[in-house]
Amino acid sequence: MELSSEDNNLTEKVLPPIEQESDVELETKVKKYLRGEGADLETLKDKKLKTQLASREKLYGKSAKTAAKIEKWLLPAEAGYLETDGLEKTWRVKQTDIANEVDLLSSRNQYDIVLPDFGPYKLDFTASGRHMIAGGRKGHLALVDMMSMNLIKEIQVKETVRDVAFLHNEQFFAAAQKKYAYIYGRDGTELHCLKERGAVARLRFLKNHFLLASVNKSGQLHYQDVTYGGMVASIRTGKGRTDVMEVNPYNGVVALGHTGGTVTMWKPTSQAPLVQMQCHPGPVSSVAFHPNGHLMATSGKERKLKIWDLRKFEEIQTIHGFHAKTLSFSQKGLLAAGTGSFVQILGDSSGGSSSHNYSRYMNHSMVKGYQIEKLMFRPYEDVIGIGHSMGWSSILIPGSGEPNFDSWVANPFETSKQRREKEVHLLLDKLPPETIMLDPSKIGAMKPSRRKEKPSRGEIEAEKEVAIEAAKSTELKKKTKGRNKPSKRTKKKKEMVENAKRTFPEQGHNNTASKKRRIGEDAAAELPASLKRFARKN
Amino acid sequence: MKIKTLSRSVDEYTRERSQDLQRVFHNFDPSLRPMEKAVEYKRALTAAKLEKIFARPFVGAMDGHRDGVSCMAKNPNYLKGIFSASMDGDIRLWDISSRRTVCQFPGHQGAVRGLTVSTDGNVLVSCGTDCTVRLWKVPRPTLEDSSVSSENFIEPAAEYVWKNAFWAVDHQFEGDLFATAGAQLEIWNHNRASPVQSFQWGTDSVISVRFNPGEPDILATSASDRSITIYDLRMSSAARRIIMMTKTNSIAWNPMEPMNLTAANEDGSCYSFDGRKMDEAKCVHKDHVSAVMDIDFSPTGREFVTGSYDRSVRIFPYNGGHSREIYHTKRMQRVFCVKYSCDATYVLSGSDDTNLRLWKAKASEQLGVILPREQKKHEYNEAVKNRYKHLPEVKRIVRHRHLPKPIYKALGIIRTVNDSKRRKEDRRRAHSAPGTIVTKPLRQRRIIKEVE
């Protein structure tokens, strides 16, 4: 019996090494699913509520653990990678080398499509990565199914096209043309002409809110709800013309990069920017956001690339050497920067989420020196799409795409029935534009109830001014029969303003009280030491 | 050099034949879902609004009695039937699905005050102000009965005359005994013409009686001297007894927690007690404006329904202080009896306007066969609404109920009265030595004392 108990003790203490490792991995996964810290229940006084919340927190913990555990069974695919052995460096690996190593299906994703007549191309992908719209500067619009490399529709609008963007699915896309922006259907029919915006420089679509955001040649920002066509906001930024605009996918905030080196962030419900950051000494040439919303990459014309942490608005890293005309983050956090005809991919070499260290991962030079116009990673694939002056290309970047898609979020293998259902669900879940804020997790949270603080002096002054303005702007009834004398009218108005002022007490009392105290203190300092005990104590 | 890129073969991700189900893949990673909290909040708001759109609780009324309905009884073995008795002695068995009378039990000369069915469903016991207790044989329900429109008239199996008018009757669970409440509490057997046992305390009449579903020998009664007494049949006297400030009209035991009972009081509140410790109420349920006439628990034990003199029927959670639902109609006058159906889906109310009304327990519930996907959607809507129901926009929609004007005004008056009482109390306490003024919690305040 003694022996058996010893055996039991041994089995309890020693775990096989594989189990131990997976515990650590499990912890990180559980943290991901927990979505932040638990609530602090110690501050609650209501016992019933406390017990209810405590049991809920336990349930959250359990569900996060279950989600972490089933990950290894539920997720069918694993991420791509590029590992070099010994002295070989990853950025010396060429696309031709990759093509040799990789299967046929992936090598089909490496190509250059040359269309020399129609100018530099801009491109956009749908959320599932299946369809692409390419817009050439000289008016060529092409809608392509990437999986079958099938050209669905191409049209020639015979006008300058500055930018293209998909709406919520591949059925609709918007093109920023010479004078106005237009919305086209899937078969190339022009559905809408958006005249209010003027000559648009950049177009972006906010998916959760169904808002089409654009910045035009005079620097005005427009938000339009595409479900009913109403213009939600037109904001005059006051910072002049810019064509650098990006949307932060995490919180729906639009960032504009200006020629003074500032990056401003906007939301549709306010006329003033949310944040203004001085990023570069010279003009900002492009901005990109990491999908998790915490990182922003900006590049300026002074040949520096800076990585910013958006939680603290601090610079994390600066990379010298090249000025990127276009930047793009992939789903897995790789950063692509394009200058001239050179694409550089930067990868995060540190594993943890708290520290970021972007270093060279891969390079690519465009064939025959075609000048790069736009870079965009294709969602859910290890592919980056390059729009350049002679058409578009695509190259393989192992490890850039998310290997496992969720059918309810974005399904590259959608049937038409699924697409229609998804459209209806998206519309039902459409968020109002007021939900765009810097920290979206504040929605649904309760503010801690504070005791009523006395409003500060500035606030009282502001309220007073508002009340006086209101009193001044009230219209007096026009009296007839000789009672409408101007002297009486002015007297009446003065009376109303006096009444409005009277509701706000005098602000002078505090000063006199503090003055008295100061005198007392000064007096105490002046008194000789023997008389100090007679000084008035406060 | 090791290179791997993502390549998905179409076969793995799509279905083979058109008869197969579509393949669905899940990845619960939160980073794939930006703004998930805002989307959830929007869904909660939509769910709250949809619930209000589909809230149609009134199913139908059963018309037939010629005087106000005084009491009802439900047969635990037969879901579709309900017995009801009126103030002119008319007892009927109704078929709820067709809302028709199946058969009548004529015989009582005055108002029928109590109605109960034995647990096996064979015997119906009724008692009334004509000092008689009648036993009836309940007809077996057959397919013909529900379709035949003609009504049967059943003769009583037994009729026992006694010395005083009766106020209530209840049948023992899994037993042969039933108890009547009148001048005293009397225990009868089916076969005997006079009571087997009788309990008395003081000179006041016993108003209501209820047997405990868990312990067949324990029963609770309420008397017109404002007391609630718990008796054990195996002992010769009362087990527990408390005296309250106002009299209790009806009592119900919680079927899932048989030691807890809830008493419907004349002052408009219901008091939930633990039967073992009666000196303090466990919970006070306050929402009615006038006297609560009857109370019945749901078979789940999580809710109970009350009918009150203020012309409304309310559904309360078993541990919550306020009602979650109120039902009222212009035509429904004073509600004298309520019953929760045995499948926890419907609520029946019998009122002074001679009608029995059938309501849904959950006002926006979809009746009939629900597909599993629909069921999942309903559950999701319920869960997401409950998650955000404390936030002001959602709370306003979820809480909103239309109240009849008299009840609305009376609630306003009660609120003002309570506010002013509390203010006065606070001022008294502020101006007296700390510790001299002690307020008892409401759970204890309404109980005067526990006797024995």
Short mmCIF file of N, CA, C and O in Angstrom, two decimals, chain A residues 2-110:
data_model
loop_
_atom_site.label_atom_id
_atom_site.label_comp_id
_atom_site.label_asym_id
_atom_site.label_seq_id
_atom_site.Cartn_x
_atom_site.Cartn_y
_atom_site.Cartn_z
N GLU A 2 1.96 1.17 0.71
CA GLU A 2 2.85 2.33 0.74
C GLU A 2 3.41 2.57 -0.65
O GLU A 2 3.52 3.68 -1.13
N LEU A 3 3.75 1.46 -1.30
CA LEU A 3 4.34 1.60 -2.64
C LEU A 3 3.35 2.28 -3.60
O LEU A 3 3.72 3.14 -4.36
N SER A 4 2.08 1.82 -3.52
CA SER A 4 1.11 2.38 -4.47
C SER A 4 0.95 3.87 -4.25
O SER A 4 0.86 4.65 -5.19
N SER A 5 0.97 4.30 -2.97
CA SER A 5 0.81 5.73 -2.73
C SER A 5 2.00 6.50 -3.27
O SER A 5 1.87 7.57 -3.84
N GLU A 6 3.19 5.91 -3.15
CA GLU A 6 4.37 6.60 -3.70
C GLU A 6 4.22 6.74 -5.21
O GLU A 6 4.52 7.76 -5.80
N ASP A 7 3.74 5.62 -5.81
CA ASP A 7 3.54 5.69 -7.28
C ASP A 7 2.62 6.82 -7.64
O ASP A 7 2.85 7.57 -8.58
N ASN A 8 1.54 6.92 -6.87
CA ASN A 8 0.57 7.98 -7.17
C ASN A 8 1.23 9.34 -7.10
O ASN A 8 1.05 10.19 -7.95
N ASN A 9 2.05 9.53 -6.04
CA ASN A 9 2.71 10.84 -5.91
C ASN A 9 3.58 11.12 -7.11
O ASN A 9 3.59 12.22 -7.66
N LEU A 10 4.30 10.08 -7.55
CA LEU A 10 5.20 10.31 -8.69
C LEU A 10 4.41 10.74 -9.92
O LEU A 10 4.77 11.67 -10.62
N THR A 11 3.30 10.02 -10.20
CA THR A 11 2.55 10.36 -11.43
C THR A 11 1.98 11.77 -11.35
O THR A 11 1.87 12.45 -12.34
N GLU A 12 1.63 12.20 -10.13
CA GLU A 12 1.11 13.55 -10.03
C GLU A 12 2.15 14.59 -10.37
O GLU A 12 1.89 15.57 -11.03
N LYS A 13 3.39 14.35 -9.91
CA LYS A 13 4.39 15.41 -10.04
C LYS A 13 4.93 15.50 -11.45
O LYS A 13 5.11 16.57 -11.99
N VAL A 14 5.22 14.37 -12.04
CA VAL A 14 5.93 14.40 -13.33
C VAL A 14 4.93 14.34 -14.48
O VAL A 14 4.20 13.39 -14.62
N LEU A 15 4.90 15.40 -15.27
CA LEU A 15 4.06 15.41 -16.46
C LEU A 15 4.93 15.13 -17.66
O LEU A 15 6.08 15.59 -17.69
N PRO A 16 4.44 14.44 -18.65
CA PRO A 16 5.26 14.27 -19.86
C PRO A 16 5.53 15.63 -20.48
O PRO A 16 4.69 16.52 -20.42
N PRO A 17 6.68 15.86 -21.05
CA PRO A 17 7.09 17.19 -21.52
C PRO A 17 6.17 17.78 -22.58
O PRO A 17 5.97 18.97 -22.66
N ILE A 18 5.54 16.97 -23.40
CA ILE A 18 4.63 17.52 -24.45
C ILE A 18 3.45 18.22 -23.80
O ILE A 18 3.03 19.29 -24.21
N GLU A 19 2.92 17.59 -22.74
CA GLU A 19 1.78 18.17 -22.04
C GLU A 19 2.14 19.54 -21.48
O GLU A 19 1.37 20.48 -21.55
N GLN A 20 3.33 19.67 -20.94
CA GLN A 20 3.74 20.93 -20.32
C GLN A 20 3.77 22.04 -21.36
O GLN A 20 3.26 23.11 -21.15
N GLU A 21 4.35 21.73 -22.51
CA GLU A 21 4.42 22.77 -23.55
C GLU A 21 3.05 23.23 -23.94
O GLU A 21 2.78 24.40 -24.06
N SER A 22 2.16 22.27 -24.16
CA SER A 22 0.85 22.67 -24.65
C SER A 22 0.11 23.49 -23.60
O SER A 22 -0.75 24.28 -23.94
N ASP A 23 0.48 23.32 -22.33
CA ASP A 23 -0.15 24.17 -21.31
C ASP A 23 0.17 25.63 -21.54
O ASP A 23 -0.69 26.50 -21.47
N VAL A 24 1.44 25.91 -21.84
CA VAL A 24 1.84 27.29 -22.08
C VAL A 24 1.15 27.84 -23.32
O VAL A 24 0.62 28.96 -23.33
N GLU A 25 1.10 27.02 -24.36
CA GLU A 25 0.41 27.47 -25.59
C GLU A 25 -1.05 27.70 -25.30
O GLU A 25 -1.65 28.68 -25.77
N LEU A 26 -1.61 26.77 -24.50
CA LEU A 26 -3.03 26.90 -24.16
C LEU A 26 -3.29 28.22 -23.45
O LEU A 26 -4.29 28.89 -23.71
N GLU A 27 -2.36 28.60 -22.57
CA GLU A 27 -2.54 29.86 -21.84
C GLU A 27 -2.64 31.04 -22.79
O GLU A 27 -3.51 31.90 -22.65
N THR A 28 -1.71 31.09 -23.78
CA THR A 28 -1.74 32.22 -24.72
C THR A 28 -3.03 32.21 -25.53
O THR A 28 -3.62 33.24 -25.81
N LYS A 29 -3.46 31.00 -25.90
CA LYS A 29 -4.69 30.93 -26.69
C LYS A 29 -5.89 31.37 -25.87
O LYS A 29 -6.76 32.10 -26.33
N VAL A 30 -5.92 30.91 -24.60
CA VAL A 30 -7.04 31.28 -23.75
C VAL A 30 -7.08 32.80 -23.58
O VAL A 30 -8.15 33.43 -23.61
N LYS A 31 -5.91 33.40 -23.47
CA LYS A 31 -5.85 34.86 -23.32
C LYS A 31 -6.45 35.55 -24.54
O LYS A 31 -7.15 36.55 -24.41
N LYS A 32 -6.18 34.99 -25.69
CA LYS A 32 -6.71 35.59 -26.92
C LYS A 32 -8.24 35.56 -26.91
O LYS A 32 -8.89 36.52 -27.30
N TYR A 33 -8.80 34.43 -26.44
CA TYR A 33 -10.26 34.31 -26.47
C TYR A 33 -10.93 35.05 -25.33
O TYR A 33 -12.11 35.32 -25.38
N LEU A 34 -10.18 35.37 -24.28
CA LEU A 34 -10.79 36.05 -23.16
C LEU A 34 -11.09 37.51 -23.46
O LEU A 34 -11.92 38.14 -22.83
N ARG A 35 -10.40 38.08 -24.47
CA ARG A 35 -10.69 39.44 -24.91
C ARG A 35 -10.54 40.45 -23.79
O ARG A 35 -11.44 41.25 -23.52
N GLY A 36 -9.43 40.40 -23.10
CA GLY A 36 -9.19 41.46 -22.12
C GLY A 36 -9.33 40.97 -20.70
O GLY A 36 -9.51 39.79 -20.43
N GLU A 37 -9.25 41.89 -19.76
CA GLU A 37 -9.27 41.54 -18.35
C GLU A 37 -10.70 41.33 -17.88
O GLU A 37 -11.65 41.88 -18.43
N GLY A 38 -10.86 40.60 -16.81
CA GLY A 38 -12.17 40.43 -16.22
C GLY A 38 -12.56 41.67 -15.43
O GLY A 38 -11.76 42.56 -15.19
N ALA A 39 -13.83 41.72 -15.06
CA ALA A 39 -14.31 42.91 -14.35
C ALA A 39 -13.82 42.89 -12.91
O ALA A 39 -13.62 41.84 -12.32
N ASP A 40 -13.65 44.06 -12.36
CA ASP A 40 -13.24 44.19 -10.97
C ASP A 40 -14.49 44.20 -10.11
O ASP A 40 -15.26 45.16 -10.09
N LEU A 41 -14.71 43.09 -9.40
CA LEU A 41 -15.95 42.97 -8.66
C LEU A 41 -15.85 43.48 -7.24
O LEU A 41 -16.82 43.49 -6.51
N GLU A 42 -14.64 43.86 -6.82
CA GLU A 42 -14.50 44.26 -5.41
C GLU A 42 -15.18 45.58 -5.13
O GLU A 42 -15.56 45.88 -4.01
N THR A 43 -15.32 46.42 -6.20
CA THR A 43 -15.89 47.74 -5.95
C THR A 43 -17.40 47.70 -5.83
O THR A 43 -18.02 48.68 -5.47
N LEU A 44 -18.00 46.55 -6.14
CA LEU A 44 -19.46 46.47 -6.09
C LEU A 44 -19.94 46.33 -4.67
O LEU A 44 -19.36 45.62 -3.87
N LYS A 45 -21.07 47.00 -4.38
CA LYS A 45 -21.61 46.85 -3.03
C LYS A 45 -22.82 45.92 -3.04
O LYS A 45 -23.18 45.36 -2.02
N ASP A 46 -23.44 45.78 -4.21
CA ASP A 46 -24.66 44.98 -4.29
C ASP A 46 -24.27 43.51 -4.32
O ASP A 46 -23.68 43.03 -5.27
N LYS A 47 -24.64 42.75 -3.28
CA LYS A 47 -24.16 41.36 -3.18
C LYS A 47 -24.77 40.47 -4.25
O LYS A 47 -24.11 39.60 -4.80
N LYS A 48 -26.07 40.72 -4.52
CA LYS A 48 -26.75 39.87 -5.50
C LYS A 48 -26.06 40.02 -6.86
O LYS A 48 -25.74 39.05 -7.53
N LEU A 49 -25.84 41.28 -7.23
CA LEU A 49 -25.18 41.54 -8.51
C LEU A 49 -23.79 40.95 -8.56
O LEU A 49 -23.35 40.40 -9.56
N LYS A 50 -23.10 41.05 -7.39
CA LYS A 50 -21.73 40.53 -7.33
C LYS A 50 -21.71 39.04 -7.62
O LYS A 50 -20.88 38.56 -8.41
N THR A 51 -22.62 38.28 -6.98
CA THR A 51 -22.61 36.83 -7.19
C THR A 51 -22.99 36.50 -8.62
O THR A 51 -22.41 35.61 -9.24
N GLN A 52 -23.95 37.25 -9.18
CA GLN A 52 -24.34 36.98 -10.56
C GLN A 52 -23.16 37.21 -11.50
O GLN A 52 -22.88 36.40 -12.37
N LEU A 53 -22.48 38.34 -11.32
CA LEU A 53 -21.35 38.64 -12.20
C LEU A 53 -20.21 37.67 -12.00
O LEU A 53 -19.52 37.30 -12.95
N ALA A 54 -20.00 37.22 -10.75
CA ALA A 54 -18.92 36.28 -10.51
C ALA A 54 -19.18 34.97 -11.24
O ALA A 54 -18.27 34.39 -11.86
N SER A 55 -20.44 34.51 -11.22
CA SER A 55 -20.73 33.26 -11.93
C SER A 55 -20.59 33.46 -13.43
O SER A 55 -20.15 32.55 -14.15
N ARG A 56 -20.93 34.64 -13.92
CA ARG A 56 -20.75 34.92 -15.35
C ARG A 56 -19.29 34.92 -15.75
O ARG A 56 -18.92 34.42 -16.81
N GLU A 57 -18.46 35.51 -14.90
CA GLU A 57 -17.02 35.54 -15.22
C GLU A 57 -16.47 34.12 -15.31
O GLU A 57 -15.66 33.80 -16.17
N LYS A 58 -16.97 33.27 -14.43
CA LYS A 58 -16.52 31.87 -14.48
C LYS A 58 -16.90 31.24 -15.81
O LYS A 58 -16.13 30.51 -16.43
N LEU A 59 -18.12 31.52 -16.23
CA LEU A 59 -18.58 30.95 -17.51
C LEU A 59 -17.72 31.45 -18.66
O LEU A 59 -17.40 30.69 -19.58
N TYR A 60 -17.34 32.73 -18.62
CA TYR A 60 -16.49 33.25 -19.69
C TYR A 60 -15.16 32.52 -19.72
O TYR A 60 -14.65 32.17 -20.77
N GLY A 61 -14.63 32.30 -18.50
CA GLY A 61 -13.36 31.58 -18.46
C GLY A 61 -13.48 30.20 -19.07
O GLY A 61 -12.63 29.76 -19.84
N LYS A 62 -14.59 29.53 -18.74
CA LYS A 62 -14.78 28.17 -19.26
C LYS A 62 -14.90 28.17 -20.77
O LYS A 62 -14.32 27.34 -21.47
N SER A 63 -15.67 29.13 -21.30
CA SER A 63 -15.88 29.12 -22.75
C SER A 63 -14.59 29.47 -23.47
O SER A 63 -14.30 28.93 -24.54
N ALA A 64 -13.78 30.38 -22.88
CA ALA A 64 -12.50 30.71 -23.51
C ALA A 64 -11.60 29.48 -23.54
O ALA A 64 -10.92 29.20 -24.54
N LYS A 65 -11.62 28.71 -22.45
CA LYS A 65 -10.79 27.51 -22.40
C LYS A 65 -11.24 26.48 -23.44
O LYS A 65 -10.42 25.87 -24.13
N THR A 66 -12.55 26.31 -23.55
CA THR A 66 -13.06 25.35 -24.54
C THR A 66 -12.68 25.79 -25.94
O THR A 66 -12.26 24.97 -26.76
N ALA A 67 -12.82 27.08 -26.23
CA ALA A 67 -12.47 27.57 -27.56
C ALA A 67 -11.00 27.33 -27.85
O ALA A 67 -10.62 26.95 -28.95
N ALA A 68 -10.15 27.53 -26.83
CA ALA A 68 -8.72 27.31 -27.04
C ALA A 68 -8.42 25.84 -27.29
O ALA A 68 -7.59 25.48 -28.11
N LYS A 69 -9.13 24.98 -26.56
CA LYS A 69 -8.84 23.55 -26.70
C LYS A 69 -9.27 22.99 -28.03
O LYS A 69 -8.59 22.18 -28.64
N ILE A 70 -10.44 23.42 -28.52
CA ILE A 70 -10.93 22.82 -29.76
C ILE A 70 -10.25 23.42 -30.97
O ILE A 70 -10.49 22.98 -32.09
N GLU A 71 -9.40 24.43 -30.76
CA GLU A 71 -8.74 25.05 -31.92
C GLU A 71 -8.01 24.03 -32.74
O GLU A 71 -8.04 24.07 -33.97
N LYS A 72 -7.33 23.10 -32.08
CA LYS A 72 -6.49 22.20 -32.87
C LYS A 72 -7.32 21.20 -33.65
O LYS A 72 -6.84 20.61 -34.61
N TRP A 73 -8.58 20.98 -33.29
CA TRP A 73 -9.40 20.07 -34.06
C TRP A 73 -10.20 20.81 -35.11
O TRP A 73 -10.50 20.28 -36.16
N LEU A 74 -10.63 22.03 -34.80
CA LEU A 74 -11.54 22.73 -35.68
C LEU A 74 -10.84 23.37 -36.87
O LEU A 74 -11.43 23.55 -37.92
N LEU A 75 -9.60 23.78 -36.71
CA LEU A 75 -8.98 24.56 -37.78
C LEU A 75 -8.30 23.63 -38.76
O LEU A 75 -7.36 22.95 -38.42
N PRO A 76 -8.76 23.62 -40.03
CA PRO A 76 -8.27 22.61 -40.96
C PRO A 76 -6.89 22.90 -41.54
O PRO A 76 -6.19 21.99 -41.92
N ALA A 77 -6.50 24.17 -41.61
CA ALA A 77 -5.26 24.49 -42.32
C ALA A 77 -4.26 25.15 -41.39
O ALA A 77 -4.61 25.69 -40.35
N GLU A 78 -3.00 25.11 -41.80
CA GLU A 78 -1.96 25.79 -41.02
C GLU A 78 -1.31 26.87 -41.84
O GLU A 78 -1.33 26.83 -43.06
N ALA A 79 -0.74 27.84 -41.17
CA ALA A 79 -0.20 29.01 -41.85
C ALA A 79 1.02 28.62 -42.69
O ALA A 79 1.71 27.65 -42.40
N GLY A 80 1.26 29.44 -43.70
CA GLY A 80 2.45 29.22 -44.53
C GLY A 80 3.69 29.73 -43.82
O GLY A 80 3.62 30.48 -42.86
N TYR A 81 4.86 29.31 -44.29
CA TYR A 81 6.11 29.78 -43.69
C TYR A 81 7.21 29.75 -44.72
O TYR A 81 7.12 29.09 -45.75
N LEU A 82 8.26 30.48 -44.40
CA LEU A 82 9.46 30.48 -45.22
C LEU A 82 10.63 30.37 -44.26
O LEU A 82 10.91 31.30 -43.50
N GLU A 83 11.28 29.24 -44.26
CA GLU A 83 12.42 29.04 -43.35
C GLU A 83 13.66 28.74 -44.16
O GLU A 83 13.65 27.88 -45.02
N THR A 84 14.68 29.49 -43.83
CA THR A 84 15.96 29.24 -44.52
C THR A 84 16.91 28.59 -43.53
O THR A 84 16.84 28.82 -42.32
N ASP A 85 17.80 27.77 -44.07
CA ASP A 85 18.73 27.09 -43.17
C ASP A 85 20.12 27.70 -43.33
O ASP A 85 20.54 28.10 -44.40
N GLY A 86 20.78 27.80 -42.21
CA GLY A 86 22.19 28.22 -42.19
C GLY A 86 22.35 29.70 -42.53
O GLY A 86 21.66 30.57 -41.99
N LEU A 87 23.25 29.98 -43.45
CA LEU A 87 23.62 31.36 -43.72
C LEU A 87 22.67 32.06 -44.68
O LEU A 87 22.75 33.26 -44.87
N GLU A 88 21.78 31.29 -45.29
CA GLU A 88 20.88 31.91 -46.27
C GLU A 88 19.92 32.86 -45.59
O GLU A 88 19.40 32.59 -44.52
N LYS A 89 19.67 34.01 -46.23
CA LYS A 89 18.76 35.00 -45.66
C LYS A 89 17.43 34.93 -46.39
O LYS A 89 17.39 34.66 -47.59
N THR A 90 16.35 35.21 -45.65
CA THR A 90 15.03 35.09 -46.27
C THR A 90 14.83 36.09 -47.38
O THR A 90 14.12 35.82 -48.35
N TRP A 91 15.49 37.30 -47.26
CA TRP A 91 15.17 38.29 -48.29
C TRP A 91 15.92 38.07 -49.58
O TRP A 91 15.75 38.78 -50.54
N ARG A 92 16.80 37.06 -49.61
CA ARG A 92 17.45 36.76 -50.87
C ARG A 92 16.69 35.74 -51.68
O ARG A 92 17.07 35.42 -52.80
N VAL A 93 15.60 35.23 -51.08
CA VAL A 93 14.83 34.21 -51.80
C VAL A 93 14.00 34.91 -52.86
O VAL A 93 13.29 35.86 -52.58
N LYS A 94 14.12 34.42 -54.09
CA LYS A 94 13.40 35.06 -55.20
C LYS A 94 12.10 34.32 -55.44
O LYS A 94 11.93 33.17 -55.04
N GLN A 95 11.23 34.95 -56.20
CA GLN A 95 9.94 34.34 -56.52
C GLN A 95 10.12 33.07 -57.34
O GLN A 95 9.35 32.13 -57.22
N THR A 96 11.14 33.05 -58.18
CA THR A 96 11.37 31.85 -58.99
C THR A 96 11.76 30.68 -58.10
O THR A 96 11.33 29.54 -58.32
N ASP A 97 12.54 30.95 -57.05
CA ASP A 97 12.89 29.86 -56.12
C ASP A 97 11.65 29.33 -55.43
O ASP A 97 11.46 28.13 -55.25
N ILE A 98 10.78 30.26 -55.04
CA ILE A 98 9.56 29.84 -54.35
C ILE A 98 8.71 29.00 -55.29
O ILE A 98 8.13 27.98 -54.90
N ALA A 99 8.66 29.43 -56.55
CA ALA A 99 7.83 28.68 -57.51
C ALA A 99 8.30 27.25 -57.65
O ALA A 99 7.49 26.33 -57.81
N ASN A 100 9.64 27.04 -57.54
CA ASN A 100 10.14 25.68 -57.68
C ASN A 100 9.70 24.80 -56.52
O ASN A 100 9.49 23.61 -56.67
N GLU A 101 9.61 25.41 -55.33
CA GLU A 101 9.37 24.59 -54.15
C GLU A 101 7.89 24.32 -53.90
O GLU A 101 7.54 23.44 -53.14
N VAL A 102 7.05 25.12 -54.50
CA VAL A 102 5.66 25.12 -54.07
C VAL A 102 4.79 24.38 -55.07
O VAL A 102 5.17 24.19 -56.21
N ASP A 103 3.59 23.95 -54.65
CA ASP A 103 2.75 23.14 -55.54
C ASP A 103 2.16 23.97 -56.67
O ASP A 103 2.24 25.19 -56.69
N LEU A 104 1.51 23.28 -57.57
CA LEU A 104 1.04 23.90 -58.82
C LEU A 104 -0.02 24.95 -58.55
O LEU A 104 -0.02 26.02 -59.18
N LEU A 105 -0.90 24.65 -57.63
CA LEU A 105 -2.01 25.56 -57.37
C LEU A 105 -1.50 26.91 -56.90
O LEU A 105 -2.00 27.97 -57.29
N SER A 106 -0.46 26.89 -56.04
CA SER A 106 0.07 28.16 -55.54
C SER A 106 0.84 28.88 -56.63
O SER A 106 0.78 30.10 -56.72
N SER A 107 1.55 28.13 -57.46
CA SER A 107 2.35 28.82 -58.47
C SER A 107 1.47 29.50 -59.51
O SER A 107 1.92 30.40 -60.21
N ARG A 108 0.20 29.09 -59.57
CA ARG A 108 -0.71 29.82 -60.46
C ARG A 108 -0.95 31.24 -59.97
O ARG A 108 -1.41 32.08 -60.73
N ASN A 109 -0.66 31.50 -58.72
CA ASN A 109 -0.87 32.83 -58.17
C ASN A 109 0.28 33.78 -58.45
O ASN A 109 0.25 34.92 -58.00
N GLN A 110 1.30 33.34 -59.13
CA GLN A 110 2.39 34.25 -59.49
C GLN A 110 2.24 34.60 -60.95
O GLN A 110 2.35 33.75 -61.81
#
